[in-house]
PDB file of C-alpha atoms in Angstrom:
ATOM      1  CA  UNK A   1     -41.294 -43.887 -15.322  1.00 48.00           C
ATOM      2  CA  UNK A   2     -38.585 -46.441 -16.041  1.00 50.00           C
ATOM      3  CA  UNK A   3     -36.624 -48.175 -13.274  1.00 50.00           C
ATOM      4  CA  UNK A   4     -33.449 -46.505 -14.548  1.00 53.00           C
ATOM      5  CA  UNK A   5     -35.070 -43.076 -14.378  1.00 53.00           C
ATOM      6  CA  UNK A   6     -36.346 -43.779 -10.873  1.00 56.00           C
ATOM      7  CA  UNK A   7     -32.822 -44.695  -9.752  1.00 66.00           C
ATOM      8  CA  UNK A   8     -31.152 -41.679 -11.319  1.00 61.00           C
ATOM      9  CA  UNK A   9     -28.933 -40.025  -8.711  1.00 67.00           C
ATOM     10  CA  UNK A  10     -30.009 -36.678  -7.332  1.00 72.00           C
ATOM     11  CA  UNK A  11     -27.780 -33.944  -8.750  1.00 79.00           C
ATOM     12  CA  UNK A  12     -25.417 -32.626  -6.109  1.00 85.00           C
ATOM     13  CA  UNK A  13     -25.027 -28.863  -5.649  1.00 92.00           C
ATOM     14  CA  UNK A  14     -21.661 -27.418  -6.677  1.00 96.00           C
ATOM     15  CA  UNK A  15     -19.131 -27.359  -3.854  1.00 97.00           C
ATOM     16  CA  UNK A  16     -17.831 -23.946  -4.920  1.00 98.00           C
ATOM     17  CA  UNK A  17     -20.134 -21.163  -6.094  1.00 98.00           C
ATOM     18  CA  UNK A  18     -18.851 -18.382  -8.341  1.00 98.00           C
ATOM     19  CA  UNK A  19     -20.482 -14.975  -8.736  1.00 97.00           C
ATOM     20  CA  UNK A  20     -19.355 -11.701 -10.263  1.00 97.00           C
ATOM     21  CA  UNK A  21     -20.401  -8.500  -8.469  1.00 97.00           C
ATOM     22  CA  UNK A  22     -19.260  -5.608 -10.624  1.00 96.00           C
ATOM     23  CA  UNK A  23     -15.518  -6.151 -10.938  1.00 97.00           C
ATOM     24  CA  UNK A  24     -15.311  -8.440  -7.892  1.00 98.00           C
ATOM     25  CA  UNK A  25     -15.355 -12.241  -8.093  1.00 98.00           C
ATOM     26  CA  UNK A  26     -17.044 -13.925  -5.118  1.00 98.00           C
ATOM     27  CA  UNK A  27     -16.049 -17.539  -4.455  1.00 98.00           C
ATOM     28  CA  UNK A  28     -18.323 -19.235  -1.922  1.00 98.00           C
ATOM     29  CA  UNK A  29     -17.445 -22.523  -0.235  1.00 98.00           C
ATOM     30  CA  UNK A  30     -20.616 -24.598  -0.485  1.00 98.00           C
ATOM     31  CA  UNK A  31     -20.250 -27.723   1.657  1.00 97.00           C
ATOM     32  CA  UNK A  32     -22.233 -26.529   4.685  1.00 97.00           C
ATOM     33  CA  UNK A  33     -23.084 -30.042   5.857  1.00 96.00           C
ATOM     34  CA  UNK A  34     -19.349 -30.828   5.984  1.00 96.00           C
ATOM     35  CA  UNK A  35     -18.585 -27.466   7.619  1.00 97.00           C
ATOM     36  CA  UNK A  36     -16.981 -26.420   4.327  1.00 98.00           C
ATOM     37  CA  UNK A  37     -14.011 -28.686   4.912  1.00 97.00           C
ATOM     38  CA  UNK A  38     -11.291 -28.441   2.293  1.00 98.00           C
ATOM     39  CA  UNK A  39     -11.650 -31.725   0.463  1.00 97.00           C
ATOM     40  CA  UNK A  40      -9.393 -32.663  -2.433  1.00 97.00           C
ATOM     41  CA  UNK A  41     -12.086 -31.469  -4.850  1.00 97.00           C
ATOM     42  CA  UNK A  42     -12.589 -28.180  -2.992  1.00 98.00           C
ATOM     43  CA  UNK A  43      -8.866 -27.448  -2.991  1.00 98.00           C
ATOM     44  CA  UNK A  44      -8.691 -28.175  -6.713  1.00 98.00           C
ATOM     45  CA  UNK A  45     -11.692 -26.014  -7.574  1.00 98.00           C
ATOM     46  CA  UNK A  46     -10.455 -23.109  -5.464  1.00 98.00           C
ATOM     47  CA  UNK A  47      -7.052 -23.245  -7.127  1.00 98.00           C
ATOM     48  CA  UNK A  48      -8.566 -23.434 -10.615  1.00 98.00           C
ATOM     49  CA  UNK A  49     -10.890 -20.510  -9.869  1.00 98.00           C
ATOM     50  CA  UNK A  50      -7.993 -18.391  -8.596  1.00 98.00           C
ATOM     51  CA  UNK A  51      -6.050 -19.131 -11.769  1.00 98.00           C
ATOM     52  CA  UNK A  52      -9.056 -18.096 -13.866  1.00 98.00           C
ATOM     53  CA  UNK A  53      -9.449 -14.863 -11.899  1.00 98.00           C
ATOM     54  CA  UNK A  54      -5.770 -14.076 -12.443  1.00 97.00           C
ATOM     55  CA  UNK A  55      -6.289 -14.208 -16.212  1.00 95.00           C
ATOM     56  CA  UNK A  56      -9.581 -12.279 -16.315  1.00 96.00           C
ATOM     57  CA  UNK A  57      -8.879  -8.577 -16.883  1.00 94.00           C
ATOM     58  CA  UNK A  58     -12.465  -7.665 -16.004  1.00 95.00           C
ATOM     59  CA  UNK A  59     -12.028  -8.934 -12.430  1.00 97.00           C
ATOM     60  CA  UNK A  60     -10.091  -6.577 -10.203  1.00 97.00           C
ATOM     61  CA  UNK A  61     -10.536  -8.201  -6.779  1.00 98.00           C
ATOM     62  CA  UNK A  62     -11.866 -11.384  -5.176  1.00 98.00           C
ATOM     63  CA  UNK A  63     -13.805 -12.369  -2.069  1.00 98.00           C
ATOM     64  CA  UNK A  64     -13.743 -15.828  -0.488  1.00 98.00           C
ATOM     65  CA  UNK A  65     -16.878 -16.548   1.538  1.00 98.00           C
ATOM     66  CA  UNK A  66     -18.811 -19.596   2.739  1.00 98.00           C
ATOM     67  CA  UNK A  67     -22.355 -20.888   3.150  1.00 98.00           C
ATOM     68  CA  UNK A  68     -23.661 -22.318   6.396  1.00 97.00           C
ATOM     69  CA  UNK A  69     -22.652 -21.864  10.037  1.00 96.00           C
ATOM     70  CA  UNK A  70     -18.925 -22.544   9.470  1.00 98.00           C
ATOM     71  CA  UNK A  71     -16.470 -20.725   7.227  1.00 98.00           C
ATOM     72  CA  UNK A  72     -14.257 -23.807   7.042  1.00 98.00           C
ATOM     73  CA  UNK A  73     -13.305 -26.522   9.507  1.00 97.00           C
ATOM     74  CA  UNK A  74     -10.060 -27.246   7.667  1.00 96.00           C
ATOM     75  CA  UNK A  75      -9.067 -30.434   5.885  1.00 96.00           C
ATOM     76  CA  UNK A  76     -11.639 -33.144   5.302  1.00 96.00           C
ATOM     77  CA  UNK A  77     -10.516 -35.534   8.050  1.00 94.00           C
ATOM     78  CA  UNK A  78     -12.882 -38.299   6.933  1.00 95.00           C
ATOM     79  CA  UNK A  79     -11.451 -38.154   3.405  1.00 95.00           C
ATOM     80  CA  UNK A  80      -7.902 -38.332   4.754  1.00 94.00           C
ATOM     81  CA  UNK A  81      -8.658 -41.111   7.247  1.00 94.00           C
ATOM     82  CA  UNK A  82     -10.202 -43.269   4.514  1.00 95.00           C
ATOM     83  CA  UNK A  83      -6.733 -43.620   2.986  1.00 94.00           C
ATOM     84  CA  UNK A  84      -5.299 -45.314   6.082  1.00 94.00           C
ATOM     85  CA  UNK A  85      -6.082 -48.607   4.318  1.00 95.00           C
ATOM     86  CA  UNK A  86      -3.660 -47.805   1.474  1.00 95.00           C
ATOM     87  CA  UNK A  87      -0.545 -50.035   1.369  1.00 96.00           C
ATOM     88  CA  UNK A  88       1.553 -47.101   2.645  1.00 96.00           C
ATOM     89  CA  UNK A  89      -1.086 -46.205   5.284  1.00 95.00           C
ATOM     90  CA  UNK A  90      -1.927 -43.103   3.271  1.00 93.00           C
ATOM     91  CA  UNK A  91       1.484 -41.438   3.270  1.00 96.00           C
ATOM     92  CA  UNK A  92       1.532 -40.666  -0.475  1.00 96.00           C
ATOM     93  CA  UNK A  93      -2.021 -39.332  -0.426  1.00 95.00           C
ATOM     94  CA  UNK A  94      -1.400 -37.193   2.649  1.00 96.00           C
ATOM     95  CA  UNK A  95       1.668 -35.696   0.966  1.00 96.00           C
ATOM     96  CA  UNK A  96      -0.352 -35.059  -2.201  1.00 97.00           C
ATOM     97  CA  UNK A  97      -3.138 -33.256  -0.322  1.00 97.00           C
ATOM     98  CA  UNK A  98      -0.794 -31.142   1.799  1.00 97.00           C
ATOM     99  CA  UNK A  99       1.197 -30.145  -1.293  1.00 97.00           C
ATOM    100  CA  UNK A 100      -1.970 -29.289  -3.235  1.00 97.00           C
ATOM    101  CA  UNK A 101      -3.403 -27.283  -0.353  1.00 97.00           C
ATOM    102  CA  UNK A 102      -0.136 -25.398   0.159  1.00 97.00           C
ATOM    103  CA  UNK A 103      -0.055 -24.561  -3.560  1.00 98.00           C
ATOM    104  CA  UNK A 104      -3.635 -23.271  -3.407  1.00 98.00           C
ATOM    105  CA  UNK A 105      -2.850 -21.083  -0.394  1.00 98.00           C
ATOM    106  CA  UNK A 106       0.147 -19.650  -2.221  1.00 97.00           C
ATOM    107  CA  UNK A 107      -2.053 -18.997  -5.249  1.00 98.00           C
ATOM    108  CA  UNK A 108      -4.145 -16.697  -3.038  1.00 98.00           C
ATOM    109  CA  UNK A 109      -1.040 -14.721  -2.119  1.00 96.00           C
ATOM    110  CA  UNK A 110       0.382 -14.762  -5.648  1.00 97.00           C
ATOM    111  CA  UNK A 111      -2.875 -13.658  -7.246  1.00 97.00           C
ATOM    112  CA  UNK A 112      -2.126 -10.229  -8.791  1.00 97.00           C
ATOM    113  CA  UNK A 113      -5.392  -8.940  -7.339  1.00 97.00           C
ATOM    114  CA  UNK A 114      -6.472  -8.414  -3.718  1.00 98.00           C
ATOM    115  CA  UNK A 115      -8.342 -11.244  -1.997  1.00 98.00           C
ATOM    116  CA  UNK A 116     -10.704 -10.550   0.912  1.00 98.00           C
ATOM    117  CA  UNK A 117     -12.018 -13.250   3.253  1.00 98.00           C
ATOM    118  CA  UNK A 118     -15.596 -12.910   4.559  1.00 98.00           C
ATOM    119  CA  UNK A 119     -15.766 -15.053   7.701  1.00 98.00           C
ATOM    120  CA  UNK A 120     -19.198 -15.761   9.196  1.00 98.00           C
ATOM    121  CA  UNK A 121     -18.454 -18.678  11.540  1.00 97.00           C
ATOM    122  CA  UNK A 122     -15.597 -20.870  12.695  1.00 98.00           C
ATOM    123  CA  UNK A 123     -12.378 -20.929  10.708  1.00 98.00           C
ATOM    124  CA  UNK A 124     -10.232 -23.728  12.072  1.00 98.00           C
ATOM    125  CA  UNK A 125      -6.993 -25.433  11.029  1.00 97.00           C
ATOM    126  CA  UNK A 126      -6.680 -25.087   7.221  1.00 97.00           C
ATOM    127  CA  UNK A 127      -9.784 -22.873   7.327  1.00 98.00           C
ATOM    128  CA  UNK A 128      -7.885 -20.463   9.565  1.00 98.00           C
ATOM    129  CA  UNK A 129      -4.943 -20.855   7.185  1.00 98.00           C
ATOM    130  CA  UNK A 130      -7.156 -19.765   4.296  1.00 98.00           C
ATOM    131  CA  UNK A 131      -8.188 -16.605   6.156  1.00 98.00           C
ATOM    132  CA  UNK A 132      -4.557 -15.858   7.015  1.00 98.00           C
ATOM    133  CA  UNK A 133      -3.538 -16.387   3.379  1.00 98.00           C
ATOM    134  CA  UNK A 134      -5.985 -13.739   2.141  1.00 98.00           C
ATOM    135  CA  UNK A 135      -4.737 -10.162   1.848  1.00 98.00           C
ATOM    136  CA  UNK A 136      -7.623  -8.775   3.894  1.00 98.00           C
ATOM    137  CA  UNK A 137     -10.302 -10.280   6.113  1.00 98.00           C
ATOM    138  CA  UNK A 138     -13.696  -9.202   7.415  1.00 98.00           C
ATOM    139  CA  UNK A 139     -15.179 -11.218  10.288  1.00 98.00           C
ATOM    140  CA  UNK A 140     -18.623 -11.459  11.785  1.00 98.00           C
ATOM    141  CA  UNK A 141     -18.874 -10.815  15.526  1.00 98.00           C
ATOM    142  CA  UNK A 142     -19.791 -14.493  15.769  1.00 97.00           C
ATOM    143  CA  UNK A 143     -16.693 -15.758  13.963  1.00 98.00           C
ATOM    144  CA  UNK A 144     -14.021 -17.740  15.807  1.00 98.00           C
ATOM    145  CA  UNK A 145     -10.562 -18.838  14.780  1.00 98.00           C
ATOM    146  CA  UNK A 146      -8.474 -21.787  15.935  1.00 98.00           C
ATOM    147  CA  UNK A 147      -5.674 -24.166  15.026  1.00 98.00           C
ATOM    148  CA  UNK A 148      -6.872 -27.131  17.116  1.00 97.00           C
ATOM    149  CA  UNK A 149      -4.937 -29.934  15.472  1.00 95.00           C
ATOM    150  CA  UNK A 150      -2.958 -30.462  18.672  1.00 95.00           C
ATOM    151  CA  UNK A 151      -6.174 -31.730  20.293  1.00 95.00           C
ATOM    152  CA  UNK A 152      -6.233 -34.739  17.957  1.00 93.00           C
ATOM    153  CA  UNK A 153      -2.483 -35.331  17.876  1.00 95.00           C
ATOM    154  CA  UNK A 154      -1.932 -33.445  14.625  1.00 92.00           C
ATOM    155  CA  UNK A 155      -0.011 -30.178  14.992  1.00 95.00           C
ATOM    156  CA  UNK A 156      -1.278 -27.541  12.544  1.00 96.00           C
ATOM    157  CA  UNK A 157       2.076 -27.220  10.791  1.00 95.00           C
ATOM    158  CA  UNK A 158       0.875 -25.971   7.403  1.00 96.00           C
ATOM    159  CA  UNK A 159      -1.661 -23.523   8.908  1.00 96.00           C
ATOM    160  CA  UNK A 160       1.239 -22.351  11.094  1.00 97.00           C
ATOM    161  CA  UNK A 161       3.029 -20.941   8.035  1.00 97.00           C
ATOM    162  CA  UNK A 162       0.255 -18.481   7.175  1.00 97.00           C
ATOM    163  CA  UNK A 163      -0.723 -17.813  10.797  1.00 97.00           C
ATOM    164  CA  UNK A 164       2.820 -16.941  11.881  1.00 96.00           C
ATOM    165  CA  UNK A 165       3.074 -14.462   9.017  1.00 96.00           C
ATOM    166  CA  UNK A 166      -0.059 -12.660  10.212  1.00 96.00           C
ATOM    167  CA  UNK A 167       0.155 -12.471  13.981  1.00 97.00           C
ATOM    168  CA  UNK A 168       2.969 -12.024  16.546  1.00 97.00           C
ATOM    169  CA  UNK A 169       4.898 -15.187  17.416  1.00 96.00           C
ATOM    170  CA  UNK A 170       3.647 -15.655  20.945  1.00 98.00           C
ATOM    171  CA  UNK A 171       0.012 -15.243  19.906  1.00 98.00           C
ATOM    172  CA  UNK A 172       0.549 -17.713  17.053  1.00 98.00           C
ATOM    173  CA  UNK A 173       2.237 -20.191  19.379  1.00 98.00           C
ATOM    174  CA  UNK A 174      -0.571 -19.894  21.930  1.00 98.00           C
ATOM    175  CA  UNK A 175      -3.137 -20.738  19.243  1.00 98.00           C
ATOM    176  CA  UNK A 176      -1.021 -23.618  17.936  1.00 98.00           C
ATOM    177  CA  UNK A 177      -0.079 -25.109  21.320  1.00 98.00           C
ATOM    178  CA  UNK A 178      -3.447 -24.831  23.059  1.00 97.00           C
ATOM    179  CA  UNK A 179      -5.855 -25.238  20.154  1.00 97.00           C
ATOM    180  CA  UNK A 180      -8.170 -22.815  21.922  1.00 97.00           C
ATOM    181  CA  UNK A 181     -10.390 -20.636  19.700  1.00 97.00           C
ATOM    182  CA  UNK A 182     -10.040 -16.865  19.664  1.00 98.00           C
ATOM    183  CA  UNK A 183     -12.954 -14.510  19.190  1.00 98.00           C
ATOM    184  CA  UNK A 184     -13.368 -12.190  16.250  1.00 98.00           C
ATOM    185  CA  UNK A 185     -12.431  -9.198  18.384  1.00 98.00           C
ATOM    186  CA  UNK A 186      -9.269 -10.927  19.583  1.00 98.00           C
ATOM    187  CA  UNK A 187      -8.444 -11.918  16.015  1.00 98.00           C
ATOM    188  CA  UNK A 188      -8.641  -8.250  15.059  1.00 98.00           C
ATOM    189  CA  UNK A 189      -6.438  -7.246  18.014  1.00 98.00           C
ATOM    190  CA  UNK A 190      -3.662  -9.630  16.977  1.00 98.00           C
ATOM    191  CA  UNK A 191      -3.907  -8.806  13.274  1.00 97.00           C
ATOM    192  CA  UNK A 192      -5.570 -11.907  11.854  1.00 98.00           C
ATOM    193  CA  UNK A 193      -8.545  -9.917  10.533  1.00 98.00           C
ATOM    194  CA  UNK A 194      -8.979  -6.273   9.564  1.00 98.00           C
ATOM    195  CA  UNK A 195     -12.505  -5.551  10.739  1.00 98.00           C
ATOM    196  CA  UNK A 196     -15.286  -7.094  12.808  1.00 98.00           C
ATOM    197  CA  UNK A 197     -18.845  -6.366  11.722  1.00 98.00           C
ATOM    198  CA  UNK A 198     -22.354  -7.347  12.875  1.00 98.00           C
ATOM    199  CA  UNK A 199     -23.361 -10.903  12.030  1.00 97.00           C
ATOM    200  CA  UNK A 200     -24.890 -11.183   8.579  1.00 97.00           C
ATOM    201  CA  UNK A 201     -23.097  -8.139   7.174  1.00 98.00           C
ATOM    202  CA  UNK A 202     -19.637  -9.657   6.702  1.00 98.00           C
ATOM    203  CA  UNK A 203     -20.099 -10.613   3.044  1.00 98.00           C
ATOM    204  CA  UNK A 204     -21.422  -7.193   2.079  1.00 98.00           C
ATOM    205  CA  UNK A 205     -18.600  -5.520   3.986  1.00 98.00           C
ATOM    206  CA  UNK A 206     -16.016  -7.739   2.285  1.00 98.00           C
ATOM    207  CA  UNK A 207     -17.410  -6.986  -1.172  1.00 98.00           C
ATOM    208  CA  UNK A 208     -17.486  -3.275  -0.347  1.00 98.00           C
ATOM    209  CA  UNK A 209     -13.837  -3.373   0.738  1.00 98.00           C
ATOM    210  CA  UNK A 210     -12.880  -5.333  -2.383  1.00 98.00           C
ATOM    211  CA  UNK A 211     -14.729  -2.816  -4.569  1.00 97.00           C
ATOM    212  CA  UNK A 212     -12.904   0.030  -2.843  1.00 97.00           C
ATOM    213  CA  UNK A 213      -9.534  -1.482  -3.754  1.00 96.00           C
ATOM    214  CA  UNK A 214     -10.810  -2.349  -7.245  1.00 96.00           C
ATOM    215  CA  UNK A 215     -11.119   1.375  -7.992  1.00 95.00           C
ATOM    216  CA  UNK A 216      -7.335   1.719  -7.913  1.00 95.00           C
ATOM    217  CA  UNK A 217      -4.955   1.052 -10.780  1.00 94.00           C
ATOM    218  CA  UNK A 218      -4.793  -2.715 -11.315  1.00 94.00           C
ATOM    219  CA  UNK A 219      -1.172  -2.380 -12.395  1.00 93.00           C
ATOM    220  CA  UNK A 220      -0.254  -0.549  -9.197  1.00 94.00           C
ATOM    221  CA  UNK A 221      -2.091  -3.068  -7.007  1.00 94.00           C
ATOM    222  CA  UNK A 222      -0.405  -5.998  -8.758  1.00 94.00           C
ATOM    223  CA  UNK A 223       3.037  -4.436  -8.390  1.00 94.00           C
ATOM    224  CA  UNK A 224       2.462  -3.488  -4.766  1.00 94.00           C
ATOM    225  CA  UNK A 225       0.984  -6.812  -3.632  1.00 95.00           C
ATOM    226  CA  UNK A 226       3.832  -8.778  -5.172  1.00 95.00           C
ATOM    227  CA  UNK A 227       6.434  -6.482  -3.602  1.00 94.00           C
ATOM    228  CA  UNK A 228       4.721  -6.619  -0.188  1.00 94.00           C
ATOM    229  CA  UNK A 229       5.063 -10.380   0.149  1.00 95.00           C
ATOM    230  CA  UNK A 230       8.506 -10.503  -1.472  1.00 94.00           C
ATOM    231  CA  UNK A 231      10.101  -7.928   0.833  1.00 95.00           C
ATOM    232  CA  UNK A 232       8.549  -9.500   3.931  1.00 92.00           C
ATOM    233  CA  UNK A 233      10.928 -12.455   3.574  1.00 93.00           C
ATOM    234  CA  UNK A 234      14.052 -10.272   3.204  1.00 92.00           C
ATOM    235  CA  UNK A 235      16.491  -8.597   5.543  1.00 94.00           C
ATOM    236  CA  UNK A 236      15.911  -4.890   6.195  1.00 93.00           C
ATOM    237  CA  UNK A 237      18.603  -3.772   3.742  1.00 95.00           C
ATOM    238  CA  UNK A 238      17.458  -6.168   1.007  1.00 93.00           C
ATOM    239  CA  UNK A 239      13.834  -5.149   1.563  1.00 93.00           C
ATOM    240  CA  UNK A 240      14.699  -1.491   1.036  1.00 94.00           C
ATOM    241  CA  UNK A 241      16.704  -2.300  -2.099  1.00 93.00           C
ATOM    242  CA  UNK A 242      13.788  -4.301  -3.451  1.00 92.00           C
ATOM    243  CA  UNK A 243      11.271  -1.585  -2.568  1.00 91.00           C
ATOM    244  CA  UNK A 244      13.412   1.122  -4.170  1.00 91.00           C
ATOM    245  CA  UNK A 245      13.553  -0.876  -7.407  1.00 91.00           C
ATOM    246  CA  UNK A 246       9.782  -1.370  -7.324  1.00 89.00           C
ATOM    247  CA  UNK A 247       9.166   2.338  -6.642  1.00 88.00           C
ATOM    248  CA  UNK A 248      11.395   3.271  -9.567  1.00 91.00           C
ATOM    249  CA  UNK A 249       9.560   0.880 -11.875  1.00 91.00           C
ATOM    250  CA  UNK A 250       6.237   2.157 -10.545  1.00 93.00           C
ATOM    251  CA  UNK A 251       7.213   5.803 -11.150  1.00 88.00           C
ATOM    252  CA  UNK A 252       7.841   4.984 -14.817  1.00 88.00           C
ATOM    253  CA  UNK A 253       4.366   3.475 -15.237  1.00 88.00           C
ATOM    254  CA  UNK A 254       1.712   5.352 -17.160  1.00 89.00           C
ATOM    255  CA  UNK A 255      -0.765   5.073 -14.265  1.00 89.00           C
ATOM    256  CA  UNK A 256       1.672   6.689 -11.829  1.00 85.00           C
ATOM    257  CA  UNK A 257       2.209   9.573 -14.229  1.00 88.00           C
ATOM    258  CA  UNK A 258      -1.547   9.916 -14.647  1.00 87.00           C
ATOM    259  CA  UNK A 259      -2.274   9.595 -10.935  1.00 90.00           C
ATOM    260  CA  UNK A 260       0.297  12.185  -9.906  1.00 90.00           C
ATOM    261  CA  UNK A 261      -0.891  14.531 -12.634  1.00 88.00           C
ATOM    262  CA  UNK A 262      -4.502  14.111 -11.537  1.00 88.00           C
ATOM    263  CA  UNK A 263      -3.529  14.838  -7.935  1.00 91.00           C
ATOM    264  CA  UNK A 264      -1.728  18.037  -8.918  1.00 93.00           C
ATOM    265  CA  UNK A 265      -4.581  19.092 -11.209  1.00 92.00           C
ATOM    266  CA  UNK A 266      -7.207  18.169  -8.592  1.00 92.00           C
ATOM    267  CA  UNK A 267      -9.161  15.798 -10.828  1.00 91.00           C
ATOM    268  CA  UNK A 268     -10.046  12.103 -10.821  1.00 89.00           C
ATOM    269  CA  UNK A 269      -7.431   9.883 -12.491  1.00 92.00           C
ATOM    270  CA  UNK A 270      -8.205   7.754 -15.531  1.00 90.00           C
ATOM    271  CA  UNK A 271      -6.468   4.400 -15.115  1.00 90.00           C
ATOM    272  CA  UNK A 272      -5.224   2.317 -18.023  1.00 89.00           C
ATOM    273  CA  UNK A 273      -3.796  -0.393 -15.770  1.00 83.00           C
ATOM    274  CA  UNK A 274      -0.338  -0.001 -17.243  1.00 82.00           C
TER     275      UNK A 274
END
């Protein structure tokens, strides 16, 4: 064996795994040793994968899961801290990462297909933000959620955006101001997750839920998901105007005509996703 061959670096496992289960894409964070922290590379790969899923007509839903004991501990603090030696003490890099991460989180919400989080362990800071950005979430009984940035002098301001749109204000503020973790059951009570399941079954339950939604008309799901998030930022009157326009457009769709006809005729609908 040559010296060069002996010194060849050991191939590193991919940091994001991609699998297709029927019509569901499963994206698995795969940095267990780093508690699946959202490094610059992880953020970029997640965003690229979401964009690819958006364009793939064969995929009708997505699941975001993770390997190891933690779902995600948030931003990669070591990666960020390393840029303190930059001439600007890291300001430009910090802004770049926060902007990229915010864009990735919005890509989850803007994806025209439902996204389900499968949370097996801790989801803290930007990891909690990722769960809150997903449309649906399944948590293991052992999962915990926190926005503990305040403990290290860094208020979780970007996670706050997604968290405050999922749970009541006072519960969000308690998490943000104390940094204390909440249990999976408490997360369900305040609306951060949909269901709590026995440890080890969360991924299967998330895929099952995603597959259930995937049986619906993709056109209807796309229209409804977009309208849901759009109207949530409007006044009551504007939200109703928006929803009425969407309902009218939806009624004119072929799938609505088919679905209503199938209901009246007591048969299963045949979707064309249009």
